[in-house]
Tab-separated table of C-alpha atoms and ligand atoms in Angstrom:
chain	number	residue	atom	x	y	z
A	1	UNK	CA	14.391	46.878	-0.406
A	2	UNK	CA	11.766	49.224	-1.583
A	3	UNK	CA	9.903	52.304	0.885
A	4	UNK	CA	6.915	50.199	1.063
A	5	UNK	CA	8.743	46.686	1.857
A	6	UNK	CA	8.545	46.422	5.969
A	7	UNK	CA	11.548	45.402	7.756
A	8	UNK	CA	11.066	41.920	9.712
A	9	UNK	CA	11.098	44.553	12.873
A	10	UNK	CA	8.291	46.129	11.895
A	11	UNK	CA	6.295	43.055	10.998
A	12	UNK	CA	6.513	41.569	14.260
A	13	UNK	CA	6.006	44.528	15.673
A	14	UNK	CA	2.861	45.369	13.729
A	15	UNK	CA	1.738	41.101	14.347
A	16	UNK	CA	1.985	42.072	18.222
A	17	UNK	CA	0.597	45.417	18.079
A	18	UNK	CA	-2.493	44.085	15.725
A	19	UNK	CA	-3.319	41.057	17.590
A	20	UNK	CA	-2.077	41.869	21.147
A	21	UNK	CA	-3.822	43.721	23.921
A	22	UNK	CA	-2.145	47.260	24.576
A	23	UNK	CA	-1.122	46.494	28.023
A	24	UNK	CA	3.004	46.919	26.743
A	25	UNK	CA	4.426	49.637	25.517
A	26	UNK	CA	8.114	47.463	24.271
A	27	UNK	CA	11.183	49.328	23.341
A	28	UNK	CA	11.390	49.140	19.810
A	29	UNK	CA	13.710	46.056	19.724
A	30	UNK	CA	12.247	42.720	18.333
A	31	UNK	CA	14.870	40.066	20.029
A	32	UNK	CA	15.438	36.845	18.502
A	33	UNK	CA	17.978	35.206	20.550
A	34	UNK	CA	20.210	36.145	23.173
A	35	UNK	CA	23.362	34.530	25.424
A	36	UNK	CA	24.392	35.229	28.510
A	37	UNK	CA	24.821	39.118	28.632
A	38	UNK	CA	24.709	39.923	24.846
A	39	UNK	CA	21.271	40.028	22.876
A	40	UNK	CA	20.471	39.982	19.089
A	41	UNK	CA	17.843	41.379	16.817
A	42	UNK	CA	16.365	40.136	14.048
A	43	UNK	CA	18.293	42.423	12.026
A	44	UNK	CA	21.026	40.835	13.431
A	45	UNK	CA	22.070	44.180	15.138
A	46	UNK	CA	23.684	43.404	18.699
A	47	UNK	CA	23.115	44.271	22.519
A	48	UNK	CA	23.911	44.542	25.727
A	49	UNK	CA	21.112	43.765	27.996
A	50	UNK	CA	21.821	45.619	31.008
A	51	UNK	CA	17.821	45.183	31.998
A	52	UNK	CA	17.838	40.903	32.696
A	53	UNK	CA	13.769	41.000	32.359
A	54	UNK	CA	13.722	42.810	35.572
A	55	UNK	CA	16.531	40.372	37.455
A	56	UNK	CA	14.718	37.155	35.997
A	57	UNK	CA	17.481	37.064	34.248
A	58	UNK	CA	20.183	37.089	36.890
A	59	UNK	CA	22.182	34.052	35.634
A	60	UNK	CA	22.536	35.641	31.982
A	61	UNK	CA	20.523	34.373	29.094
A	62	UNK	CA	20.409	30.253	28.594
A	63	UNK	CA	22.898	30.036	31.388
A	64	UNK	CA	24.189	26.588	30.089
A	65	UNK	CA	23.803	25.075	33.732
A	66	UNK	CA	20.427	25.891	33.967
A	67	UNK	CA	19.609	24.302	30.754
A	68	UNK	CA	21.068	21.524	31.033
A	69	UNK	CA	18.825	20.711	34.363
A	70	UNK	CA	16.123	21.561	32.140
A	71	UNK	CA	16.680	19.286	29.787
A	72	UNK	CA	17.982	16.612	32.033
A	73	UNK	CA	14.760	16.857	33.898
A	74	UNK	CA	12.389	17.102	30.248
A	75	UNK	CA	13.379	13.334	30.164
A	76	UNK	CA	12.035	12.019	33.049
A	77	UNK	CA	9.078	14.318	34.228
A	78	UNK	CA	8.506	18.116	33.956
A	79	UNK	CA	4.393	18.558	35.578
A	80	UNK	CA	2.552	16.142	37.930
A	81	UNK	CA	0.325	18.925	40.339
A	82	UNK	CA	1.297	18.574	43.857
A	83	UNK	CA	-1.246	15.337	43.883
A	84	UNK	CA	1.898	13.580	44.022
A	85	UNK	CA	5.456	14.194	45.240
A	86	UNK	CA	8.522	14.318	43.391
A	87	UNK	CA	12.509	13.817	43.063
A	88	UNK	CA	13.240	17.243	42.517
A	89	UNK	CA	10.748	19.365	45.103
A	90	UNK	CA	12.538	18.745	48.625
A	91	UNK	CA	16.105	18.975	47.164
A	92	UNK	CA	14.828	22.441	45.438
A	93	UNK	CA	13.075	23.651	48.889
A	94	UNK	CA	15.960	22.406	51.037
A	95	UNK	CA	18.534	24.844	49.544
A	96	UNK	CA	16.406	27.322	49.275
A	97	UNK	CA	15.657	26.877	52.888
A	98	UNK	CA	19.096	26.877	54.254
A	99	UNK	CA	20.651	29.450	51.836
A	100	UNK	CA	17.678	32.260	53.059
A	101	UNK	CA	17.486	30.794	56.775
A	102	UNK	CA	14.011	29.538	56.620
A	103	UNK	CA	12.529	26.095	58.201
A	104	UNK	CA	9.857	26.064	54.954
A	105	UNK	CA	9.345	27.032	51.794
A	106	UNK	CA	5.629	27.144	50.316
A	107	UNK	CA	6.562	27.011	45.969
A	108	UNK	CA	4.676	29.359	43.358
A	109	UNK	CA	5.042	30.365	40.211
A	110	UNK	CA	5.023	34.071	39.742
A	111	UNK	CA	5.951	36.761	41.953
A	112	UNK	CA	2.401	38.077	42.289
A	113	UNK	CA	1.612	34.656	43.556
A	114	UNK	CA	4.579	34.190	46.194
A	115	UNK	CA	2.843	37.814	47.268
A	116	UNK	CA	-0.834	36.514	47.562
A	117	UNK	CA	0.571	33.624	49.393
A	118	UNK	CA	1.946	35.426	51.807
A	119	UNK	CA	-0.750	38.342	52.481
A	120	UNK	CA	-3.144	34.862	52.567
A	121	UNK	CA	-0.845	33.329	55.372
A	122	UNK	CA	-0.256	37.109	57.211
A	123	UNK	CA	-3.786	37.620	57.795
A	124	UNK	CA	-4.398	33.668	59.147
A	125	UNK	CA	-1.526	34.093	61.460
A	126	UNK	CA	-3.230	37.332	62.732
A	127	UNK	CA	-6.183	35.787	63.501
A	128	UNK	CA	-4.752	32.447	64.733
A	129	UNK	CA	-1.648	33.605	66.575
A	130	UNK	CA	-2.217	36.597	67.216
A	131	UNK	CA	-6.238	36.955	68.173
A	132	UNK	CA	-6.938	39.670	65.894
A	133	UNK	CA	-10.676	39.616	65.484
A	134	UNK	CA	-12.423	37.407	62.672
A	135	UNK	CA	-12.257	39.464	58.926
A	136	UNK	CA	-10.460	42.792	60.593
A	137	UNK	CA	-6.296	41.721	60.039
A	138	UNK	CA	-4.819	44.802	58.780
A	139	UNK	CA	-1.648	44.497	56.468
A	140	UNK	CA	0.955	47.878	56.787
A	141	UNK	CA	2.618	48.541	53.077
A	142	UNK	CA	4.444	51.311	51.546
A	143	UNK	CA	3.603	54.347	49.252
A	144	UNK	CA	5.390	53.390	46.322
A	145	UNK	CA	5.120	50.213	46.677
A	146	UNK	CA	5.090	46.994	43.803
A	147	UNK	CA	3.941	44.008	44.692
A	148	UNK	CA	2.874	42.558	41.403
A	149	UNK	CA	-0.511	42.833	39.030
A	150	UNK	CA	-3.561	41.147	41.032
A	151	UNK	CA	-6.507	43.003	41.838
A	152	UNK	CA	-5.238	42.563	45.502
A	153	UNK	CA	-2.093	43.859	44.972
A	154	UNK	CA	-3.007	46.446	42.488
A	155	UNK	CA	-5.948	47.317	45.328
A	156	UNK	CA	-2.770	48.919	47.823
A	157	UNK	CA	-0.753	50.259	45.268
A	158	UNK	CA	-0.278	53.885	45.146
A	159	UNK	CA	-0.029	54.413	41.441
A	160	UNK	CA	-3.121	55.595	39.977
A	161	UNK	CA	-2.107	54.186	36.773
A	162	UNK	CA	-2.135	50.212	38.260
A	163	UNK	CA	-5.580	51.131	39.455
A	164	UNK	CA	-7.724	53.268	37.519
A	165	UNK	CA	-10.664	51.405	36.238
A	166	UNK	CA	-9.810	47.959	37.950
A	167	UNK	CA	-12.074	48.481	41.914
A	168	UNK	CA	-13.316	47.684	44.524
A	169	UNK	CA	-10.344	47.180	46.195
A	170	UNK	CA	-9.479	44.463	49.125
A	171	UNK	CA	-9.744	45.976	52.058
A	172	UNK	CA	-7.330	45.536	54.963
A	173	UNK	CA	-4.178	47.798	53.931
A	174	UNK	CA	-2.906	50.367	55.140
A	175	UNK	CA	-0.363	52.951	53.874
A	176	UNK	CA	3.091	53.829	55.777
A	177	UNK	CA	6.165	56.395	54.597
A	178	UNK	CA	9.123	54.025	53.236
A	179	UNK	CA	11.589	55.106	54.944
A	180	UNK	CA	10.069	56.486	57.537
A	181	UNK	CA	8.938	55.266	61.022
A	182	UNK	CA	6.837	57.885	62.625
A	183	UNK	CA	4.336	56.842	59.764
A	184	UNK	CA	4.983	53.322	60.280
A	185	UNK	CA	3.985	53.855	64.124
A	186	UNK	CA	0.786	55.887	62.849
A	187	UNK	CA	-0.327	53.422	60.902
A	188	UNK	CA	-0.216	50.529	63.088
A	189	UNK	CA	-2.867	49.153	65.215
A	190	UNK	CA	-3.987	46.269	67.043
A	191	UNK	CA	-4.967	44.642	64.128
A	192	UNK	CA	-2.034	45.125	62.272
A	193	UNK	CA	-0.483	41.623	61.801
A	194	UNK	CA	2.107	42.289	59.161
A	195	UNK	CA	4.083	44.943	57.100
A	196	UNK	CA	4.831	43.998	53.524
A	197	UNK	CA	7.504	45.898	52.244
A	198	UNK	CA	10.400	45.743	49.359
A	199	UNK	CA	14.349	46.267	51.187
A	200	UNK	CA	14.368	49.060	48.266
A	201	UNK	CA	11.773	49.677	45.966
A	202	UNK	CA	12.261	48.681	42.172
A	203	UNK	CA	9.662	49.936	40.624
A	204	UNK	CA	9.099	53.325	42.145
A	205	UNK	CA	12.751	53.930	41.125
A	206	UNK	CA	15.488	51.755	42.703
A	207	UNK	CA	14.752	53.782	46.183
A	208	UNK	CA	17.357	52.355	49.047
A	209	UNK	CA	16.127	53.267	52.604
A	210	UNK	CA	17.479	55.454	54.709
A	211	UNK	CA	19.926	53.677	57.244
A	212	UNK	CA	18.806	52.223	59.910
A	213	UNK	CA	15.047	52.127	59.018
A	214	UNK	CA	14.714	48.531	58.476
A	215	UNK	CA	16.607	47.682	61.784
A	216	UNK	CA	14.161	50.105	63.639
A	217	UNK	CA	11.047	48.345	61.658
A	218	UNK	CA	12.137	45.118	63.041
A	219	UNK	CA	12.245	46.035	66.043
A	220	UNK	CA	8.776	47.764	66.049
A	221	UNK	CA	7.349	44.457	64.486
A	222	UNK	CA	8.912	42.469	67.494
A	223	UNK	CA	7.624	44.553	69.989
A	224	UNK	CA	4.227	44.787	68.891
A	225	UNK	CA	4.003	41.645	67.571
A	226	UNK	CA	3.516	41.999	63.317
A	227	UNK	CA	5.146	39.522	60.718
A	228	UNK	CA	7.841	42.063	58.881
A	229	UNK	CA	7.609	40.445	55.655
A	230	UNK	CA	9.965	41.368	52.724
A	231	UNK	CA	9.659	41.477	49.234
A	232	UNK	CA	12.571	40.410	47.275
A	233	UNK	CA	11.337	39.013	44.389
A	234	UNK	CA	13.526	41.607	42.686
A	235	UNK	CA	16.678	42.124	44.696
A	236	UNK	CA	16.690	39.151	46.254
A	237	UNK	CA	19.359	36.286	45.083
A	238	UNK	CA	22.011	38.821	44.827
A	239	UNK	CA	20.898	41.596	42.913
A	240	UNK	CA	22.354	44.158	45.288
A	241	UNK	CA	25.892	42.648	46.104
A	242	UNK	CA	24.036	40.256	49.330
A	243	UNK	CA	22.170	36.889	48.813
A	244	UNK	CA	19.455	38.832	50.149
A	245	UNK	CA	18.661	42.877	49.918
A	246	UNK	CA	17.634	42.738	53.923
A	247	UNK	CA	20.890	41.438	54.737
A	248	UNK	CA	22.517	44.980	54.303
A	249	UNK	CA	20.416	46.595	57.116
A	250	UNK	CA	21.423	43.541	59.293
A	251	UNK	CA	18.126	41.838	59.916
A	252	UNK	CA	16.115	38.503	59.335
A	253	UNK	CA	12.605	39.083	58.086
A	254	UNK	CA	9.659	37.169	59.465
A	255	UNK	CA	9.033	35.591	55.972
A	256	UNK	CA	10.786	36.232	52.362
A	257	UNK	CA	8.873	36.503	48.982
A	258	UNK	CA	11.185	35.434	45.951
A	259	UNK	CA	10.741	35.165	42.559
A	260	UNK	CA	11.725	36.202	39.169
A	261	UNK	CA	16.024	35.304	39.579
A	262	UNK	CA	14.563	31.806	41.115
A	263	UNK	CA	13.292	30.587	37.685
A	264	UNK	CA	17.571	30.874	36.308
A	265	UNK	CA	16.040	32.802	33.638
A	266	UNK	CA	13.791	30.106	32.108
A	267	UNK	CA	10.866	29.717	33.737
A	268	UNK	CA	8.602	31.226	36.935
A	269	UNK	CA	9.292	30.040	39.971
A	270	UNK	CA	8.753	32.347	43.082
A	271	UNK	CA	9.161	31.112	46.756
A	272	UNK	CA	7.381	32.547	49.904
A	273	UNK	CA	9.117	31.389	53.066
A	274	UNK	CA	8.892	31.590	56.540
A	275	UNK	CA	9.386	29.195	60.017
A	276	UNK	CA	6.902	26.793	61.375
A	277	UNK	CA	5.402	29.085	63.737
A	278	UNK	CA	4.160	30.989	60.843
A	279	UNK	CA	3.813	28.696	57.977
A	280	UNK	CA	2.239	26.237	59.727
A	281	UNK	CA	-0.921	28.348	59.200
A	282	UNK	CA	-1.272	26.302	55.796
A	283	UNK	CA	-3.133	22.650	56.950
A	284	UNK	CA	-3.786	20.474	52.760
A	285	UNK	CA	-6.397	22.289	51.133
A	286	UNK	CA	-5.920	25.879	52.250
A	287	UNK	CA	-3.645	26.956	49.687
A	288	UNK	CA	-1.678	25.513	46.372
A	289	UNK	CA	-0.915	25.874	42.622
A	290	UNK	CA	-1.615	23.463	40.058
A	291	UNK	CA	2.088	24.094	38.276
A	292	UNK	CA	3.678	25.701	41.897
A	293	UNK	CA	6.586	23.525	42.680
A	294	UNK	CA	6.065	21.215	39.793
A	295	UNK	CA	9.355	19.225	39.049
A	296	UNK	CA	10.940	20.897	36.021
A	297	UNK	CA	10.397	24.417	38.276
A	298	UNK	CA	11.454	22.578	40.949
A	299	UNK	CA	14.774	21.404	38.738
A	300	UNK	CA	15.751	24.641	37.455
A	301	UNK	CA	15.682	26.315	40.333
A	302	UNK	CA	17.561	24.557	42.231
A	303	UNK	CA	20.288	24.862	39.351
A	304	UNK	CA	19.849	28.265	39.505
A	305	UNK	CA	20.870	28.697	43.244
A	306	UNK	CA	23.695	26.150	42.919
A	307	UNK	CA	24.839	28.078	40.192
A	308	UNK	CA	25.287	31.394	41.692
A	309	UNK	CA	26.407	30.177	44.690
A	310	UNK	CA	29.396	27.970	42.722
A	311	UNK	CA	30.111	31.397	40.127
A	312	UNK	CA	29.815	33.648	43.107
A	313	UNK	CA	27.725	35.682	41.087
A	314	UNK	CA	26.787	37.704	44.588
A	315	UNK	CA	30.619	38.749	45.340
A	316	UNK	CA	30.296	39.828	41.710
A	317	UNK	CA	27.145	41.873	41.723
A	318	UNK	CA	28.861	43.158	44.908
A	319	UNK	CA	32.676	43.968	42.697
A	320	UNK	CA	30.740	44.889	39.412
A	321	UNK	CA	27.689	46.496	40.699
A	322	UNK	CA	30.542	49.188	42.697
A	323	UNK	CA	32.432	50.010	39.536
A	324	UNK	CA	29.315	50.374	37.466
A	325	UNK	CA	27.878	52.570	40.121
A	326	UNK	CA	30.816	54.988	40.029
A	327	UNK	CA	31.465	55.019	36.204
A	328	UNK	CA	27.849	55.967	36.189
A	329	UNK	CA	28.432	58.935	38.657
A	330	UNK	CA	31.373	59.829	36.575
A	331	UNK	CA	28.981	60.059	33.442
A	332	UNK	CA	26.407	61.900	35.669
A	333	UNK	CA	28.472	64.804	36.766
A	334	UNK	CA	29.914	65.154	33.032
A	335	UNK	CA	26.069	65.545	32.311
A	336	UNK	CA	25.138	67.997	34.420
A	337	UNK	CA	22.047	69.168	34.660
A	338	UNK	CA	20.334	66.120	32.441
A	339	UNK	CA	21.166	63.837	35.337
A	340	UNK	CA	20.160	64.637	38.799
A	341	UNK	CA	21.119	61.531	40.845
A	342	UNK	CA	22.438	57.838	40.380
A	343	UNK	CA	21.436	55.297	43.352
A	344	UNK	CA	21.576	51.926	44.086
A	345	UNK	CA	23.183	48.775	45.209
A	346	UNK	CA	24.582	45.940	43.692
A	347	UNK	CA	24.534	45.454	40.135
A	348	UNK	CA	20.846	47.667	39.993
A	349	UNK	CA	20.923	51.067	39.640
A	350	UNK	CA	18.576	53.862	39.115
A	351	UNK	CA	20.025	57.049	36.855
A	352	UNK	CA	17.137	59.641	37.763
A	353	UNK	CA	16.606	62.117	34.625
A	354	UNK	CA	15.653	65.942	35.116
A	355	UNK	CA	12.370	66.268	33.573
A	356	UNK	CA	12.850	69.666	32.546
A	357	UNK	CA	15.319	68.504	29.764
A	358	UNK	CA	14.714	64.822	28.822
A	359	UNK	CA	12.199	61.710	29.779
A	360	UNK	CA	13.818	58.526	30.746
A	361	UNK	CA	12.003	56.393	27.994
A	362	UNK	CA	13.769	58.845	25.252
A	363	UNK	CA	17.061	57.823	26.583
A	364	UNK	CA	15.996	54.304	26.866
A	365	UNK	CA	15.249	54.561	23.160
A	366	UNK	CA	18.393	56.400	22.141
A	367	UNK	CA	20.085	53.388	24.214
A	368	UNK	CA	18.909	50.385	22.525
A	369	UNK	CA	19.232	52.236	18.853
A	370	UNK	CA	22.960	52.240	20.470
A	371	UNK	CA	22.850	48.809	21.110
A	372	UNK	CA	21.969	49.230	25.147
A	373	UNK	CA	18.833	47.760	26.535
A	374	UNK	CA	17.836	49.539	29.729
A	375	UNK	CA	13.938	50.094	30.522
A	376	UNK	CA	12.799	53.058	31.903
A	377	UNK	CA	10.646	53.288	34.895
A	378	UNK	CA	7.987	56.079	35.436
A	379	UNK	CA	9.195	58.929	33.374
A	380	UNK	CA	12.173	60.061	35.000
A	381	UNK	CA	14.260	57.107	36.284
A	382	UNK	CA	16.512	54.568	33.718
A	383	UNK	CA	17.354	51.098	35.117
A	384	UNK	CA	20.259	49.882	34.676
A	385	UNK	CA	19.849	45.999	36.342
A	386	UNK	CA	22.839	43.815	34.228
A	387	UNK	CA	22.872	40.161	34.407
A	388	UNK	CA	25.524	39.420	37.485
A	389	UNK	CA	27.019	37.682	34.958
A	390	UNK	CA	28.062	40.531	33.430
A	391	UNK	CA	31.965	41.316	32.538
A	392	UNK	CA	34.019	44.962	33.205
A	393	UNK	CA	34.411	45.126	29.501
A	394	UNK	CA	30.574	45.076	29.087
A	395	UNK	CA	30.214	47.402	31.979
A	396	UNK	CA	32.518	49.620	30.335
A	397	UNK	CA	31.061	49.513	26.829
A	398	UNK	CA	27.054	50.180	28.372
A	399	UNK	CA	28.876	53.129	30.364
A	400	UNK	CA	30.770	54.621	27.133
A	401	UNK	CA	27.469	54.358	25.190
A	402	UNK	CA	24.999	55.517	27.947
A	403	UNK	CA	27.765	58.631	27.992
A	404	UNK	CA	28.045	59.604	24.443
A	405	UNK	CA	23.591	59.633	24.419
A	406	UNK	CA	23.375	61.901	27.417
A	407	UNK	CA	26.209	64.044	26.381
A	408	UNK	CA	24.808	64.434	22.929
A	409	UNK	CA	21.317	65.026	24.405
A	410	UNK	CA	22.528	67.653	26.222
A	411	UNK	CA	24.292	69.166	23.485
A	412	UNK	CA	21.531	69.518	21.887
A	413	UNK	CA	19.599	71.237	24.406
A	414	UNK	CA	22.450	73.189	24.545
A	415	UNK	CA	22.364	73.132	28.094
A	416	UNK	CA	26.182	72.577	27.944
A	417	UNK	CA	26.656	75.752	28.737
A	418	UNK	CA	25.101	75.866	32.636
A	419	UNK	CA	23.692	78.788	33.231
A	420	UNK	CA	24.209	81.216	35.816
A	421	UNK	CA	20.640	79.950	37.641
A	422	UNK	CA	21.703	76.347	37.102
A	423	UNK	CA	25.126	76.547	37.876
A	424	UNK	CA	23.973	77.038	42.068
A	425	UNK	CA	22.260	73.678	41.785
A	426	UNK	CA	25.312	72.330	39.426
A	427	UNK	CA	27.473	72.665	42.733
A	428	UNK	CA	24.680	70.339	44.568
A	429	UNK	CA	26.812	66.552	44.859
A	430	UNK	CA	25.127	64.207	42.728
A	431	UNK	CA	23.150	62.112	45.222
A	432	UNK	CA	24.917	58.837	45.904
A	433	UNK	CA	24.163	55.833	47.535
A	434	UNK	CA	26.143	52.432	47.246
A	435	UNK	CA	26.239	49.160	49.581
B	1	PLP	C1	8.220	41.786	39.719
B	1	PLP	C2	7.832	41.918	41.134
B	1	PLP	C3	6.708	41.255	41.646
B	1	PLP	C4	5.742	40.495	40.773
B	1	PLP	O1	6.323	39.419	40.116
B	1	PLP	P1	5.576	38.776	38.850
B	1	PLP	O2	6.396	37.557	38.553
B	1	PLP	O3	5.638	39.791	37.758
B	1	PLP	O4	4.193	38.482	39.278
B	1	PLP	C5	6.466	41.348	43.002
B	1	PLP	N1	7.269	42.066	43.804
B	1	PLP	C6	8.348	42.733	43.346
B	1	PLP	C7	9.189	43.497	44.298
B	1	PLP	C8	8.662	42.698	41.991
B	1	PLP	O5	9.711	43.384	41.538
């Protein structure tokens, strides 16, 4: 092949980057299939995928299970609206139900939906349960919060970059501390009828909570009378070694937002739950989805909690997500100074980059042209969020890859040597935090 003769990579990547709005900024990896934990190029080149599309794809990549529901239920019927009811909707609602501890389940499609849902049925409950006055409901969420891409949800975000350009905002949110209560308390008034929070927060960097936060939240929500709603349309479904993220800190939300896991990797489908006294806010015609809960959704994800339930995939996010945690301390302490922390639960991990000598994406990069898909997240954090299918051999190959970039980064920084000014903060533990 001549200079001038693109590679197939760089054609699709040129199609998408002519004809698609700039919104993405993709790793440089065109994928054209992918199984279980392993994906391919179109070059053919090989890779771990120790991303999963953010934990959407929990069960692995065309988990055969899940497809065959699929295409079991792309015989019979896949959409119908909720005009009509179905074979596969009160089977699919019923697990999920039981399996999160819920008496209903209102079906969605996307995450961002499952949250508008549930900021829609917060703010009726406060007006209707709890008497706050008509248009005033108040909604507590966190700094560093991410909630998904709506103007709403974008409107309480505190990343300038969600936000620039995109107001007026939605009124009717206020901003608490995660992590911290005395804010929490400030923040709250008599018009507060729910906090919306994430058990840790993906986005702003796999951040776990300080212990005991979440079991002193509930107990401020129950005493003053607020919905604690949690978001865990990314840890939830065993992400972080539990069913459930909120199940670490001992606790049973209010209501439950799930998503991206719930779809077994094929499709959206995102869940908001909660019991009567709360859901029954919703009387037909106050809220719905023309595809939410439609019968191939409804199919697959039902599969897809069968399926980790009968693989155990939690136990294993739980037994996996350990081992990868410490291999990747192991790796951070050989790296010293690149790496400043590694945190997390469960097979999702954050590996926070100093600034000073590297970004996060130019790892990421150097990771995939190594055959490791990871995804950076603002500029100083790498995510490391495996399918829980994933194997210890696989662990152990990401880990030996992820450990020969950062140690050749930092040899050429030459940073190798620490020091005398470094070698104080050198003696700092790396910052640790496992279930
Ligand atoms: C991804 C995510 C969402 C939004 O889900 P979409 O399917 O992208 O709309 C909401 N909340 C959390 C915690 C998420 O990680």
């Amino acid at each position: 092949m001549d200079a001038t003769t693109p590679t197939a990579t760089q054609e699709f990547i040129g199609k998408e980057a002519r004809f698609g709005a700039r919104n993405y900024q993709p790793v440089p990896v065109v994928v054209d299939h992918a199984r279980d934990c392993l994906v391919w190029d179109v070059e053919g080149r090989e890779y771990i995928d120790m991303m999963s599309a953010y934990s959407a794809v929990s069960h692995g990549h065309l988990h055969p299970r899940v497809v065959a529901a699929a295409q079991r239920q792309l015989q019979r019927v896949a959409v119908t609206s909720r005009a009509y009811h179905g074979t596969t909707l009160g089977p699919f609602l019923e697990k999920l139900c039981k399996l999160a501890g819920f008496d209903r389940a209102l079906p969605m499609n996307t995450g961002a939906e499952a949250v508008e849902t549930a900021i829609k049925c917060a703010r009726r409950w406060g007006y209707r349960a709890k008497g706050i006055a008509d248009g005033q409901a108040q909604i507590l969420v966190a700094r560093g919060n991410f909630h998904g891409r709506t103007s709403t949800i974008i409107g309480f975000s505190s990343e300038p970059e969600y936000r620039a350009g995109f107001g007026p905002f939605a009124p009717g949110f206020e901003h608490f501390d995660f992590g911290d209560m005395a804010s929490v308390r400030a923040a709250t008034n008599a018009s507060t009828c729910a906090v919306l929070v994430e058990p840790i927060q993906g986005e702003a960097g796999v951040i776990v909570p300080p212990a005991g936060f979440f079991a002193e939240l509930r107990e401020w929500c129950t005493r003053n009378d607020i919905l604690l709603i949690i978001d865990e349309v990314q840890s939830g479904l065993g992400r972080t070694g539990r069913w459930f993220a909120f199940e670490h800190e001992g606790i049973h939300p209010d209501a439950l937002i799930l998503g991206k896991a719930l779809g077994g990797g094929l499709l959206p489908v995102s869940a908001f739950l909660a019991d009567e006294r709360v859901m029954d806010v919703f009387n037909p015609g106050s809220h719905g989805s023309t595809f939410g809960g439609n019968a191939l959704a409804a199919a697959v994800g039902l599969e897809a909690l069968q399926v980790i339930e009968d693989e155990h995939l939690v136990q294993r996010s739980a037994d996996l997500g350990e081992y990868l945690n410490e291999r990747l301390q192991e790796v951070a302490r050989e790296a010293r100074p690149l790496i400043r922390a590694v945190r997390g639960r469960g097979l999702w991990v954050g590996v926070d980059v100093d600034p000073r000598h590297a970004t996060a994406r130019e790892l990421v990069e150097r990771l995939a042209a190594r055959g490791v898909l990871s995804k950076e997240t603002h500029d100083t954090v790498i995510r490391f969020a495996p399918p829980l299918t994933i194997t210890k051999a696989l662990v152990d190959r990401a880990v030996g890859i992820f450990r020969d970039v950062v140690l050749d980064k930092r040899r050429e920084l030459a940073i190798n040597s620490i020091a005398p000014a470094e070698a104080a903060c050198a003696e700092a533990p790396i910052e640790a935090t496992t279930a």
